XYZ file of C-alpha atoms in Angstrom:
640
model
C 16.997 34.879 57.118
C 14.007 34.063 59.710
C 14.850 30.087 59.761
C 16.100 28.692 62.391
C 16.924 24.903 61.288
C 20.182 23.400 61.929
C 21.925 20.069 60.220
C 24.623 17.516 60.818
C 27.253 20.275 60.012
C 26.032 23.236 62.536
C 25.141 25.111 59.915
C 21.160 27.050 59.664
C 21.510 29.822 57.706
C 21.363 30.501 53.861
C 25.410 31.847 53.864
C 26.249 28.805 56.480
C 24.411 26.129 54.138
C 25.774 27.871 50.803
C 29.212 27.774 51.845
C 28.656 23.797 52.795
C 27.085 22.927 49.858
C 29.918 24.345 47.917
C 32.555 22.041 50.019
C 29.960 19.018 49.171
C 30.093 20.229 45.267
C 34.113 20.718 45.161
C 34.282 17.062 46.457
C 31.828 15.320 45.046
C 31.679 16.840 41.192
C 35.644 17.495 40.818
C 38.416 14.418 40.451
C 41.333 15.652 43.157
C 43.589 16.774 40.308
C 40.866 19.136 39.246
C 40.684 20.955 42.531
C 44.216 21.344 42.593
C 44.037 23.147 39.315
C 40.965 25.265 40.149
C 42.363 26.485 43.306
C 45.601 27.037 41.653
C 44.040 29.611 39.075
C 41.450 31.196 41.642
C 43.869 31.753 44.487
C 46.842 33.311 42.382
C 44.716 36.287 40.952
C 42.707 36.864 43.426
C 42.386 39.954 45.168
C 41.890 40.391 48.752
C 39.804 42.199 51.075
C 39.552 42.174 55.233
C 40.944 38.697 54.823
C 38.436 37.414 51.681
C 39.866 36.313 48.665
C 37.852 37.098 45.893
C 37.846 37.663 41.839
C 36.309 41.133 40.159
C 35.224 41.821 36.692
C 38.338 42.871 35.469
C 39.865 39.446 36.754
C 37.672 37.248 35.488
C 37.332 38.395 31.882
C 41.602 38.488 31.586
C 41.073 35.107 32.612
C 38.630 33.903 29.793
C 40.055 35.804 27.142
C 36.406 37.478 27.349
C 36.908 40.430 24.597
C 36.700 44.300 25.633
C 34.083 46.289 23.873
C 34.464 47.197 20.348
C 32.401 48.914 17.748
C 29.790 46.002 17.927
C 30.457 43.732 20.602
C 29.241 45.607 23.013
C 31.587 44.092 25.680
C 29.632 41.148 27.279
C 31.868 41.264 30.072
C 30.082 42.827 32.765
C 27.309 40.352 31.212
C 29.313 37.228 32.047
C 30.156 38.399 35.221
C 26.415 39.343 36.073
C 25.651 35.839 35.890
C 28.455 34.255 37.828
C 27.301 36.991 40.636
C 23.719 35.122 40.674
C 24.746 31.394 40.250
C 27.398 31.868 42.940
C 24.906 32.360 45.174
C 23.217 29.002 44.058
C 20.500 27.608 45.601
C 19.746 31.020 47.547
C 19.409 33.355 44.971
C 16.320 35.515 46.367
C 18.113 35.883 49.678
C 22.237 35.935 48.648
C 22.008 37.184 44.841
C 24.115 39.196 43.653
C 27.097 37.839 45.746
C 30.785 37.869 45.766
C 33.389 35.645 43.413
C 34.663 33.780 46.139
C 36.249 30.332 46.242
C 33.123 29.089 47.074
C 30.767 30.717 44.672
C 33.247 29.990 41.742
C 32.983 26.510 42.529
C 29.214 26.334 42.405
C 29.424 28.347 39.035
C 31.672 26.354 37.658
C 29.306 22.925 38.016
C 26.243 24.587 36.756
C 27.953 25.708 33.757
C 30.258 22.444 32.837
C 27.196 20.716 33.653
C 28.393 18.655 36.437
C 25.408 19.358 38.020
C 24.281 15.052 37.648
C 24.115 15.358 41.390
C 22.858 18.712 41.926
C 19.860 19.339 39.164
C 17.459 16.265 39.325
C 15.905 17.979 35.941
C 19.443 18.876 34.664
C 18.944 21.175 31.942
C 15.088 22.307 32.504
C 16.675 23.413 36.050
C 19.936 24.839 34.406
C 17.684 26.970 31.803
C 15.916 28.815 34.608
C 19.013 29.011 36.646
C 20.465 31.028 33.576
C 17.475 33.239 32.894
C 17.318 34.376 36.050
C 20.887 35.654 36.039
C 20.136 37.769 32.960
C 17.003 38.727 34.071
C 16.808 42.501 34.021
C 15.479 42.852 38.190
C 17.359 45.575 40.718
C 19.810 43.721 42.481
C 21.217 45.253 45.696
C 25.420 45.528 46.433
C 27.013 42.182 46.704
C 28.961 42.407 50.411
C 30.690 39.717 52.785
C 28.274 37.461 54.024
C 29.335 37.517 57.352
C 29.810 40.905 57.880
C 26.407 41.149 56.526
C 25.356 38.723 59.617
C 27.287 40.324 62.289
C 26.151 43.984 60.946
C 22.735 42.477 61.864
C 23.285 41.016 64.777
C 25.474 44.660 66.077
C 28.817 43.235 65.879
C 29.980 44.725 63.060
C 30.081 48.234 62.374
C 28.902 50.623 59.247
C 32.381 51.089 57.640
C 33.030 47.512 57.888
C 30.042 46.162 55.859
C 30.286 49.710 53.755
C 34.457 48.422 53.294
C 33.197 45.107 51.455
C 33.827 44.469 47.712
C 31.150 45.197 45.368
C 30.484 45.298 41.863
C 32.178 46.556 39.295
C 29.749 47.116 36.894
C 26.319 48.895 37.328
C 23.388 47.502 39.333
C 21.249 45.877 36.386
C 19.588 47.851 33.673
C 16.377 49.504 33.567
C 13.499 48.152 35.185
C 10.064 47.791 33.849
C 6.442 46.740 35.292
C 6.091 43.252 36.150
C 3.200 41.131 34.137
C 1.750 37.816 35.443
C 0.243 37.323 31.790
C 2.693 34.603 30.626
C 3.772 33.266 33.881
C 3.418 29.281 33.642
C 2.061 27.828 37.181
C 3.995 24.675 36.665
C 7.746 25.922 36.938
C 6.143 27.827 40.450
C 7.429 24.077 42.112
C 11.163 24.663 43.640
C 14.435 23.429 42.379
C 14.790 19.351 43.361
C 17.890 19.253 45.453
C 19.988 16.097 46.297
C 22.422 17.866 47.529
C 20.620 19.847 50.020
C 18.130 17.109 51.225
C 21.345 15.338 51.912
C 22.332 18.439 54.263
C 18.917 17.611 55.902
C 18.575 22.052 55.173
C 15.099 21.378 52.660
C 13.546 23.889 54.973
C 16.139 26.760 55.044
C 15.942 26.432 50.995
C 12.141 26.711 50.539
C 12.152 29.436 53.122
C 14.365 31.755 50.949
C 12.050 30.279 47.676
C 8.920 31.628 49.753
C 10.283 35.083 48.351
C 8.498 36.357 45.360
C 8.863 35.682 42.134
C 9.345 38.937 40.615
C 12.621 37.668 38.709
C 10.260 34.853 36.620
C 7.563 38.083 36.288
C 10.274 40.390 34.561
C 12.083 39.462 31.464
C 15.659 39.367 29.958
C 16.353 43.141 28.058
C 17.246 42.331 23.847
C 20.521 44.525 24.527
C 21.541 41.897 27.198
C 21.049 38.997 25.712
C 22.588 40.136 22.682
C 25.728 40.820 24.331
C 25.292 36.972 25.496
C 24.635 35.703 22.078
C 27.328 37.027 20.182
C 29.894 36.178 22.684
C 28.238 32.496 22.238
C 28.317 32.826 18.689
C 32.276 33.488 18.429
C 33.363 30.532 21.052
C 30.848 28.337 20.232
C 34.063 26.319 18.262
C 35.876 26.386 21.602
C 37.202 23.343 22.582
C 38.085 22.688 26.383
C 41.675 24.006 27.321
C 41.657 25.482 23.675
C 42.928 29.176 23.844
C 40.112 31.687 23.719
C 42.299 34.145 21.894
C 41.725 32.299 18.597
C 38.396 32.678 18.128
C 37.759 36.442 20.263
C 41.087 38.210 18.277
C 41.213 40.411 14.876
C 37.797 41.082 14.428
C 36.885 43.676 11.151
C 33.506 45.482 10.891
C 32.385 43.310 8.798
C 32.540 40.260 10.546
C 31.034 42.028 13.795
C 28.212 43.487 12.124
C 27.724 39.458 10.609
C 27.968 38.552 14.108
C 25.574 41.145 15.565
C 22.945 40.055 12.350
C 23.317 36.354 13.754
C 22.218 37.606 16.897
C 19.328 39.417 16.026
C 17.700 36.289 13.889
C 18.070 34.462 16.833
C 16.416 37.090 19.654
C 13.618 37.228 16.967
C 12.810 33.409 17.640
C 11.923 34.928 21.221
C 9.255 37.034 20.367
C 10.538 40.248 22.532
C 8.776 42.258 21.149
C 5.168 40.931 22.406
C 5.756 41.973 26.253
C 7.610 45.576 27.271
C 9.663 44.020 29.782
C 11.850 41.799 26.599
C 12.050 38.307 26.350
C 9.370 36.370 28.781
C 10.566 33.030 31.218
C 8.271 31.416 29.487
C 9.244 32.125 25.878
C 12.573 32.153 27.037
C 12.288 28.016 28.396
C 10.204 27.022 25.807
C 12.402 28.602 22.856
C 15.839 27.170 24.427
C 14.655 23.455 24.887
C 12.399 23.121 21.473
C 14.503 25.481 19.019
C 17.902 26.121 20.356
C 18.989 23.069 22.576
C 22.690 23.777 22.634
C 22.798 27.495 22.379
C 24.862 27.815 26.214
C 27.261 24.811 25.236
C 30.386 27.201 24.621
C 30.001 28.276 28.278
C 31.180 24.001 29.141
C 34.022 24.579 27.212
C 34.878 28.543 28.398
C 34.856 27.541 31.881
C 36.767 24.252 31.865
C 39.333 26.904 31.940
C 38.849 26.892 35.348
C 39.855 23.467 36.165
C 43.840 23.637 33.989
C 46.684 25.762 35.243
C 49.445 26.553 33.223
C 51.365 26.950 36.544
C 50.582 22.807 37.209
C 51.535 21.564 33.832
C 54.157 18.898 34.469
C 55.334 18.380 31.325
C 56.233 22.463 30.982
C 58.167 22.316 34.514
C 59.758 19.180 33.658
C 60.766 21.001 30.678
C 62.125 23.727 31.898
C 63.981 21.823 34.530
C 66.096 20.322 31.805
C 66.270 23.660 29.744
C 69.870 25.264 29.145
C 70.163 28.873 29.499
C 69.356 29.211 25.418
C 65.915 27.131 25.982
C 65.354 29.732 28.579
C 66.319 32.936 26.855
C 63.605 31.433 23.994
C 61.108 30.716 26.354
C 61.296 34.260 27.320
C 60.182 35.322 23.726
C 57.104 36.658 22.855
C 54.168 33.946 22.586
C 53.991 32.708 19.048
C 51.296 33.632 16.439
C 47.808 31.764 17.636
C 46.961 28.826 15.288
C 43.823 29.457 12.781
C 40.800 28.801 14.266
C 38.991 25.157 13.858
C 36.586 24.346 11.263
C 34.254 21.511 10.166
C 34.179 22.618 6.698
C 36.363 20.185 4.607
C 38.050 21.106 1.021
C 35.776 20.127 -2.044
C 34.823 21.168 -5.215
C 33.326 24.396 -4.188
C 33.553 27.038 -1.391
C 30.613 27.988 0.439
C 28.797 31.103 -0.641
C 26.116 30.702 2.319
C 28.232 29.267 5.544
C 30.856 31.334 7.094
C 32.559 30.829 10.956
C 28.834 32.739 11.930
C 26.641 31.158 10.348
C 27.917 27.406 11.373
C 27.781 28.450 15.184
C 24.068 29.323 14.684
C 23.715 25.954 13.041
C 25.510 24.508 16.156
C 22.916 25.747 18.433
C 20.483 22.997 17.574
C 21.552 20.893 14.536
C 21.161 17.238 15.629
C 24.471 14.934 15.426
C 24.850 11.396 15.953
C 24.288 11.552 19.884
C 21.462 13.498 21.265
C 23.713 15.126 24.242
C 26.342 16.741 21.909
C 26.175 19.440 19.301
C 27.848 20.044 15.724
C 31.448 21.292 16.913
C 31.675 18.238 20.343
C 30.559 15.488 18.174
C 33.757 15.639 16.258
C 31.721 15.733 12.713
C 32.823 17.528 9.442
C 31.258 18.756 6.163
C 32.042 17.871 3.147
C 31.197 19.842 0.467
C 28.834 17.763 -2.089
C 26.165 20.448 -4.756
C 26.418 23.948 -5.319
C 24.448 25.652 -7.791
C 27.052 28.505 -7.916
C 29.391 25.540 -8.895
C 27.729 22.984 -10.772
C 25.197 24.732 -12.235
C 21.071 24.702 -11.534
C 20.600 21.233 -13.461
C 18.616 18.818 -11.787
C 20.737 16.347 -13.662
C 23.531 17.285 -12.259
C 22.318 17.735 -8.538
C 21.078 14.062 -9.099
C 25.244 12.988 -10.080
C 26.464 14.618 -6.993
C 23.872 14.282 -4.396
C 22.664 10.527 -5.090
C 25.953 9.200 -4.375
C 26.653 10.509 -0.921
C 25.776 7.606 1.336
C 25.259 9.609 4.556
C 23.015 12.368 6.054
C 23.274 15.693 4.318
C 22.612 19.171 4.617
C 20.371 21.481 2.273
C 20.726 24.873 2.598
C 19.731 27.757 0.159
C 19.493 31.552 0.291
C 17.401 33.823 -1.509
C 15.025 37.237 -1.408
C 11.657 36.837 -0.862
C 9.701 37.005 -4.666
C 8.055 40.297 -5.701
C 9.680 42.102 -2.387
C 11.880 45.220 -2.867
C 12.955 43.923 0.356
C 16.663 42.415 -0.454
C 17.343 41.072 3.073
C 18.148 37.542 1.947
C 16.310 34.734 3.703
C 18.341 31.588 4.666
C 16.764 27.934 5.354
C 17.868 24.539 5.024
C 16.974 21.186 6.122
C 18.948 18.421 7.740
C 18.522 15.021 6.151
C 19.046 11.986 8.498
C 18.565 9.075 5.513
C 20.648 9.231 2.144
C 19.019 10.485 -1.123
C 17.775 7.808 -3.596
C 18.039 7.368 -7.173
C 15.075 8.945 -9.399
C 13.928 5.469 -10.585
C 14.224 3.946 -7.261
C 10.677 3.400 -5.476
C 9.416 5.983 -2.466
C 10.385 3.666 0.428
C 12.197 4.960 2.625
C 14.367 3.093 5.178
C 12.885 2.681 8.583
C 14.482 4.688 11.683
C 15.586 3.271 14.671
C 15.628 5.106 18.438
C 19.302 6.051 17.677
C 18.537 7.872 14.158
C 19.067 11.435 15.254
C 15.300 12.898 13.335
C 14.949 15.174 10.941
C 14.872 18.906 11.177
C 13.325 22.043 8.595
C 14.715 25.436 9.267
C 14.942 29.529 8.943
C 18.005 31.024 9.595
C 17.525 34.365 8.640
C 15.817 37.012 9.406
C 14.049 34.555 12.264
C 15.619 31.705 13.610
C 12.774 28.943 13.131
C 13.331 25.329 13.906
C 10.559 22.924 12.785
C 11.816 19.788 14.720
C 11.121 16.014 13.095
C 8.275 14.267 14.531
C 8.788 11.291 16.237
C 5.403 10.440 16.273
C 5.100 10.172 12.387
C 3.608 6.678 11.402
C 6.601 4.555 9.338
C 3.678 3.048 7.492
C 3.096 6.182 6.076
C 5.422 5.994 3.105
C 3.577 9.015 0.894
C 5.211 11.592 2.992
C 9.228 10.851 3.021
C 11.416 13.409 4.611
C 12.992 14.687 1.336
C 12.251 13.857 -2.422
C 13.828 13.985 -5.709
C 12.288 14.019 -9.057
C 13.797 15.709 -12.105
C 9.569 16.098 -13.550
C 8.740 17.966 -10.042
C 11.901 19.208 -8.143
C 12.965 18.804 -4.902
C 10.302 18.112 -1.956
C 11.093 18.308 1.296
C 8.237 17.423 4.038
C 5.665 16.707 1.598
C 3.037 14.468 0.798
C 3.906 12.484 -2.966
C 0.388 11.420 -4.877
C 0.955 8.487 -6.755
C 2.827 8.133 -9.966
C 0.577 8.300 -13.090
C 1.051 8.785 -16.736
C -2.028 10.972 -17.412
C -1.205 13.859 -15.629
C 1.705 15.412 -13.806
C 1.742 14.583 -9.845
C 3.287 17.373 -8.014
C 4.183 16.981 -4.596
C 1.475 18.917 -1.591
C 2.727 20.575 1.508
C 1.456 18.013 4.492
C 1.736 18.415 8.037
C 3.501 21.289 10.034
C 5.861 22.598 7.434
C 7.385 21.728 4.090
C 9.932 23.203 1.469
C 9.354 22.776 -2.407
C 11.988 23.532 -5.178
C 11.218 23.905 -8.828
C 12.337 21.016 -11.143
C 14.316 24.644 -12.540
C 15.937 25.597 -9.454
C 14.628 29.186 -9.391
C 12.407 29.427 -6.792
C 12.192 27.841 -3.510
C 8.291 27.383 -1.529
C 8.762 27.193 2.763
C 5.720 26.614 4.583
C 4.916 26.816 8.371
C 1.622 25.700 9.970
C 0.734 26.181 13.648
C -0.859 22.559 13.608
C -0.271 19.465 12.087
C 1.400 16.489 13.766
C 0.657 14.119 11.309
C 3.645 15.372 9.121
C 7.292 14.761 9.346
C 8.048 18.127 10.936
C 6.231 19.808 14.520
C 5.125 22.948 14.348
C 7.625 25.841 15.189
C 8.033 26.646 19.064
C 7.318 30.204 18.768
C 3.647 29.565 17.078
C 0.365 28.769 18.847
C -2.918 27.435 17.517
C -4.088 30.992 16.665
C -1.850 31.559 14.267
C -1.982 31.585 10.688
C -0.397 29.405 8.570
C 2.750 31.230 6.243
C 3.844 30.694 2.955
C 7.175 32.331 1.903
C 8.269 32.220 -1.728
C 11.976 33.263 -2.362
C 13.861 34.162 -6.077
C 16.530 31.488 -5.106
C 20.166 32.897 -4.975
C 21.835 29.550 -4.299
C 21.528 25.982 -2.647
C 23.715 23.805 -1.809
C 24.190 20.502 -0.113
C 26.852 19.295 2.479
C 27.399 15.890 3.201
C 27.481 14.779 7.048
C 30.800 12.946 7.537
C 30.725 10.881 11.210
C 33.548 11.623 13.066
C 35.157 8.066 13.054
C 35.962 7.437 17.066
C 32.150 8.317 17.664
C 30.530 5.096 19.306
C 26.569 6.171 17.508
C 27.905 6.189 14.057
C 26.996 2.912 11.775
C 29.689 4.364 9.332
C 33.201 5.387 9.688
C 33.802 9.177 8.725
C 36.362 8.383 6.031
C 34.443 5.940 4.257
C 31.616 8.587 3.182
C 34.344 10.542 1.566
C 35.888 7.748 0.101
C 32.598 5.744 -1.330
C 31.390 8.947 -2.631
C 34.665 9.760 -4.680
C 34.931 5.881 -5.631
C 31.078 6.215 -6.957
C 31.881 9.559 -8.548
C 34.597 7.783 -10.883
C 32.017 5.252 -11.733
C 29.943 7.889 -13.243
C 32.626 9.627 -14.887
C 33.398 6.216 -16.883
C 29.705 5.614 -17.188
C 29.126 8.692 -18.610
C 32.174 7.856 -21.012
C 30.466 4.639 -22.228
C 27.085 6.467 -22.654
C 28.823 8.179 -25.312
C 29.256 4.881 -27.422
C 25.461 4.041 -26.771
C 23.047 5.193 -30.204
C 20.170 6.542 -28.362
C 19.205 8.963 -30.790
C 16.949 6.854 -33.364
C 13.357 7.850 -34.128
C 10.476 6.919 -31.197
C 9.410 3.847 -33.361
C 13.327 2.071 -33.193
C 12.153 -0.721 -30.191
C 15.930 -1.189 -30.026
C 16.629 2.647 -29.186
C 13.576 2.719 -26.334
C 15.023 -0.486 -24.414
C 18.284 1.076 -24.406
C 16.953 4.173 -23.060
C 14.904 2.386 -20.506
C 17.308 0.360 -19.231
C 19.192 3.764 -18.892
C 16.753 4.877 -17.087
C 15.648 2.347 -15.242
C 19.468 2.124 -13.766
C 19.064 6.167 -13.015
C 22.582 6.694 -15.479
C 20.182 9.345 -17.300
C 17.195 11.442 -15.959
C 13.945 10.081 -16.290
C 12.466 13.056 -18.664
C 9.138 13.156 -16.987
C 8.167 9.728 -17.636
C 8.507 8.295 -14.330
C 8.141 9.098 -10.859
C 10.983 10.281 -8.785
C 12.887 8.758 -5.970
C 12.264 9.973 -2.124
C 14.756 9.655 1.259
């Protein structure tokens, strides 16, 4: 190591300090009960070695359920366990990485990636995204072997079979290895991990000795055919909830639903922009994509390795059980396991099934659709979604979108498919939008109501074939009321992101694009406009993280397939919703009946008398006016 410092605890070497740090981690970011469990599950599979008790591939993926390769899958096992290697040698990766699934590295992987790191990370997850690229980076990465007979082969104490007898991997040494560039390395993540922990060791120096190393890991870049072993993995668990079987989500998998899988994957490694550097996907475009565009892409790890910390062998209430069992309760509990319960959704029953979201398809949305509390995603907020419009269902009326949509008094979710118009090209192209506010009435005025800090913000989207995320901008002026986040007018369409000119009766005023990006559908339902700028901050919606100021603006025009909109219902125990989660449901179908008898009554209501009956245009403009019947084209249209 070449540092000589010692602390409190004797200890002045990277191995010394790492194996410290991981006693200080065990106590101080696991309850007592925890521990128990952990060691429980590490210690009774491990294998050992010249006395050291460690876990292999093999181990480690029966333990997580983690699926073997198949057709597509490409087995991300020697993946996952590629990682843990690195971050188990946490904070002395240069000098210790790849090391051995000890004890003590387990524990340290198993805070960085339930993010228990409070007391660990000062920058949480800014540190936590570089931790993980640089275990996926694609660098050569010598045999893990014991630590100290590493040390004592140095020092002449040990001899060659002894440090040739240690464990190593059990998967190849990395992939290939291209040229290092310095053209997109960022200067300002050159400053070293902030560590509580280690300052509290009083061993600062010993860490920013082994960080003196060089950088070649940030210089390299993660390979597409690693990550996308990653990302599909993520995309299949991303439902997991902690101590929920693995099984259900990793078992009976047709082609089909791989190859949907391995499509996901590939729109979202095209939001990295591999292909503009021959060494894959860049730190920088790696850290940048992650926090802007895909904030919650490694949350299924939290839940995967919370595994760690239950052990069937511990469960009280099974050995209590069993204690009381007669020799018939035994004989059945020595019966094959029982079939595993259908996997979780957040879809609810409605009027319509989905012809654009599948199990896929909601784990990409997962990845960075806002919920009511900033830290969690879709699937650990507890929300569901309730079916509300679909074209395929209730036809491509604006009318009728107006009866379903209008009444849903929460946030919502647009999201249409389609080919892009003129193409041969059929690859369909998927984007939606999430809507905070709830949609108002055609007649109503463009106000929209004002935010507040704990609004989650708006957000415009691609799904397919590149995941783009054009985030809401917090920075938009409220005065500005021209530019609402979505509009609704049965003259114009549907407007999302755009500026609204003022109503007038001489001539028709169409909705403009404004800001960073925008989505227009015709007042038919046909075609669908999405626009992305690389500038404009004056709009509801940033730019996308992937452009730069050299960029040209795009304009995509698609032959719409479908749309439909999903209604966000607040999962009812959650402290940041204003509304429980069964009242959306309930108001909606309570407002739905009204219509249906207001529609009745319309029916006794003469409307049909020449333009000069007086009688027969109040009628109709109190109609109006009340948005019971579409406005025709002779008003303006409502806005969110």
């Amino acid at each position: 190591m070449g540092a000589a410092q010692s602390n409190e605890h004797g200890a002045s070497t990277a191995e010394e300090l790492s194996y410290v740090l991981a006693e200080r981690f065990a106590t101080k970011c696991f309850t007592p009960l925890e521990l128990t469990h952990f060691k429980d599950n590490f210690f009774s599979r491990a294998a050992e070695q010249s006395g050291l008790r460690y876990w292999n591939e093999q181990t480690l993926s029966d333990f997580l359920a983690i699926p073997d390769s198949q057709d597509l899958f490409l087995d991300p096992g020697p993946v996952i366990f590629r990682m843990l290697s690195y971050l188990g040698s946490f904070p002395f990766q240069n000098t210790l990485a790849p090391t051995v699934l000890t004890f003590e590295a387990m524990v340290k992987v198993v805070v960085l990636l339930t993010e228990r790191y409070g007391k660990v990370l000062k920058r949480g997850r800014k540190d936590r995204i570089k931790l993980i690229f640089g275990s996926l980076a694609d660098v050569a990465r010598r045999p893990p072997v014991y630590a100290a007979a590493k040390e004592h082969g140095a020092n002449g104490d040990a001899t060659t079979e002894e440090a040739e007898s240690a464990p190593v991997q059990s998967h190849s040494l990395g992939f290939s290895i291209d040229e290092p560039t310095n053209d997109e390395y960022d200067e300002d993540e050159d400053d070293d991990l902030a560590l509580a922990a280690l300052e509290s060791l009083d061993a600062i120096e010993v860490f920013k000795h082994d960080h003196r190393v060089d950088k070649t890991i940030y210089e390299t870049g993660i390979s597409t055919d690693t990550f996308r072993r990653l990302l599909m993995l993520l995309l299949v668990i991303a439902p997991l909830r902690p101590l929920e079987s693995v099984k259900i989500y990793t078992s009976d998998f047709d082609g089909e639903r791989m190859e949907a899988i391995r499509k996901e994957a590939d729109n979202i490694i095209a939001a990295f922009s591999p292909e503009k550097r021959d060494v894959g996907i860049s730190y920088k475009s790696f850290a940048r994509t992650i926090s802007l565009s895909l904030p919650y892409l490694f949350d299924p790890l939290t839940a995967l390795f919370e595994h760690m910390l239950f052990s069937k062998n511990l469960d009280l209430s099974q050995r209590r059980q069993k204690g009381l069992a007669t020799e018939t309760e035994e004989e059945d509990a020595e019966k094959p396991d029982e079939p595993l319960p259908p996997p979780a959704t957040i879809t609810l029953p409605g009027s319509f099934e989905s012809a654009i979201l599948n199990p896929t398809v909601v784990s990409h949305l997962s990845f960075f659709l806002p919920s009511t509390s900033p830290t969690l995603n879709l699937f650990r907020s507890g929300i569901k979604l309730h079916p509300v419009f679909s074209t395929n269902a209730h036809g491509s009326s604006l009318t009728s979108f107006s009866h379903h949509v209008m009444t849903w008094q929460s946030a919502t979710l647009l999201i249409l498919q389609g080919t892009e118009e003129g193409s041969s090209d059929e690859t369909p192209i998927t984007l939606g939008a999430y809507i905070p506010q709830t949609w108002k009435s055609p007649s109503s005025s463009t106000s929209q109501p004002s935010s507040t800090k704990t609004d989650p913000l708006p957000c415009l989207f691609q799904l397919s074939p590149k995941h783009i995320l054009l985030s809401g901008n917090p920075y938009k002026p409220q005065s500005n009321q021209n530019t609402p986040t979505a509009y609704f007018s049965t003259k114009t369409g549907i407007a999302i992101g755009c500026q609204i000119p003022p109503p007038s009766r001489s001539n028709k005023a169409n909705p403009k694009p404004h800001g960073a990006g925008s989505l227009l559908i015709d007042s038919d339902m046909e075609t669908a406009t999405f626009l992305t700028a690389p500038i404009g901050h004056d709009g509801v919606f940033l730019p996308p993280s992937h452009t730069s100021a050299e960029d040209a603006p795009t304009t995509v025009k698609l032959d719409l397939w479908t749309l439909e909109i999903w209604g966000i219902v607040p999962n009812p125990e959650d402290a940041f919703s204003t509304e429980p989660g069964s009242s959306a449901v309930e108001m909606q179908r309570a407002k739905w009946e009204f219509e249906a008898r207001e529609a009745e009554r319309r029916r006794n209501i003469n409307i049909k008398a020449g333009a000069g009956d007086s009688a027969a245009e109040s009628a109709r403009w109190l109609l109006e006016a009340a948005g019971i019947i579409g406005d025709q084209g002779r008003h303006s249209g409502g806005s969110v």
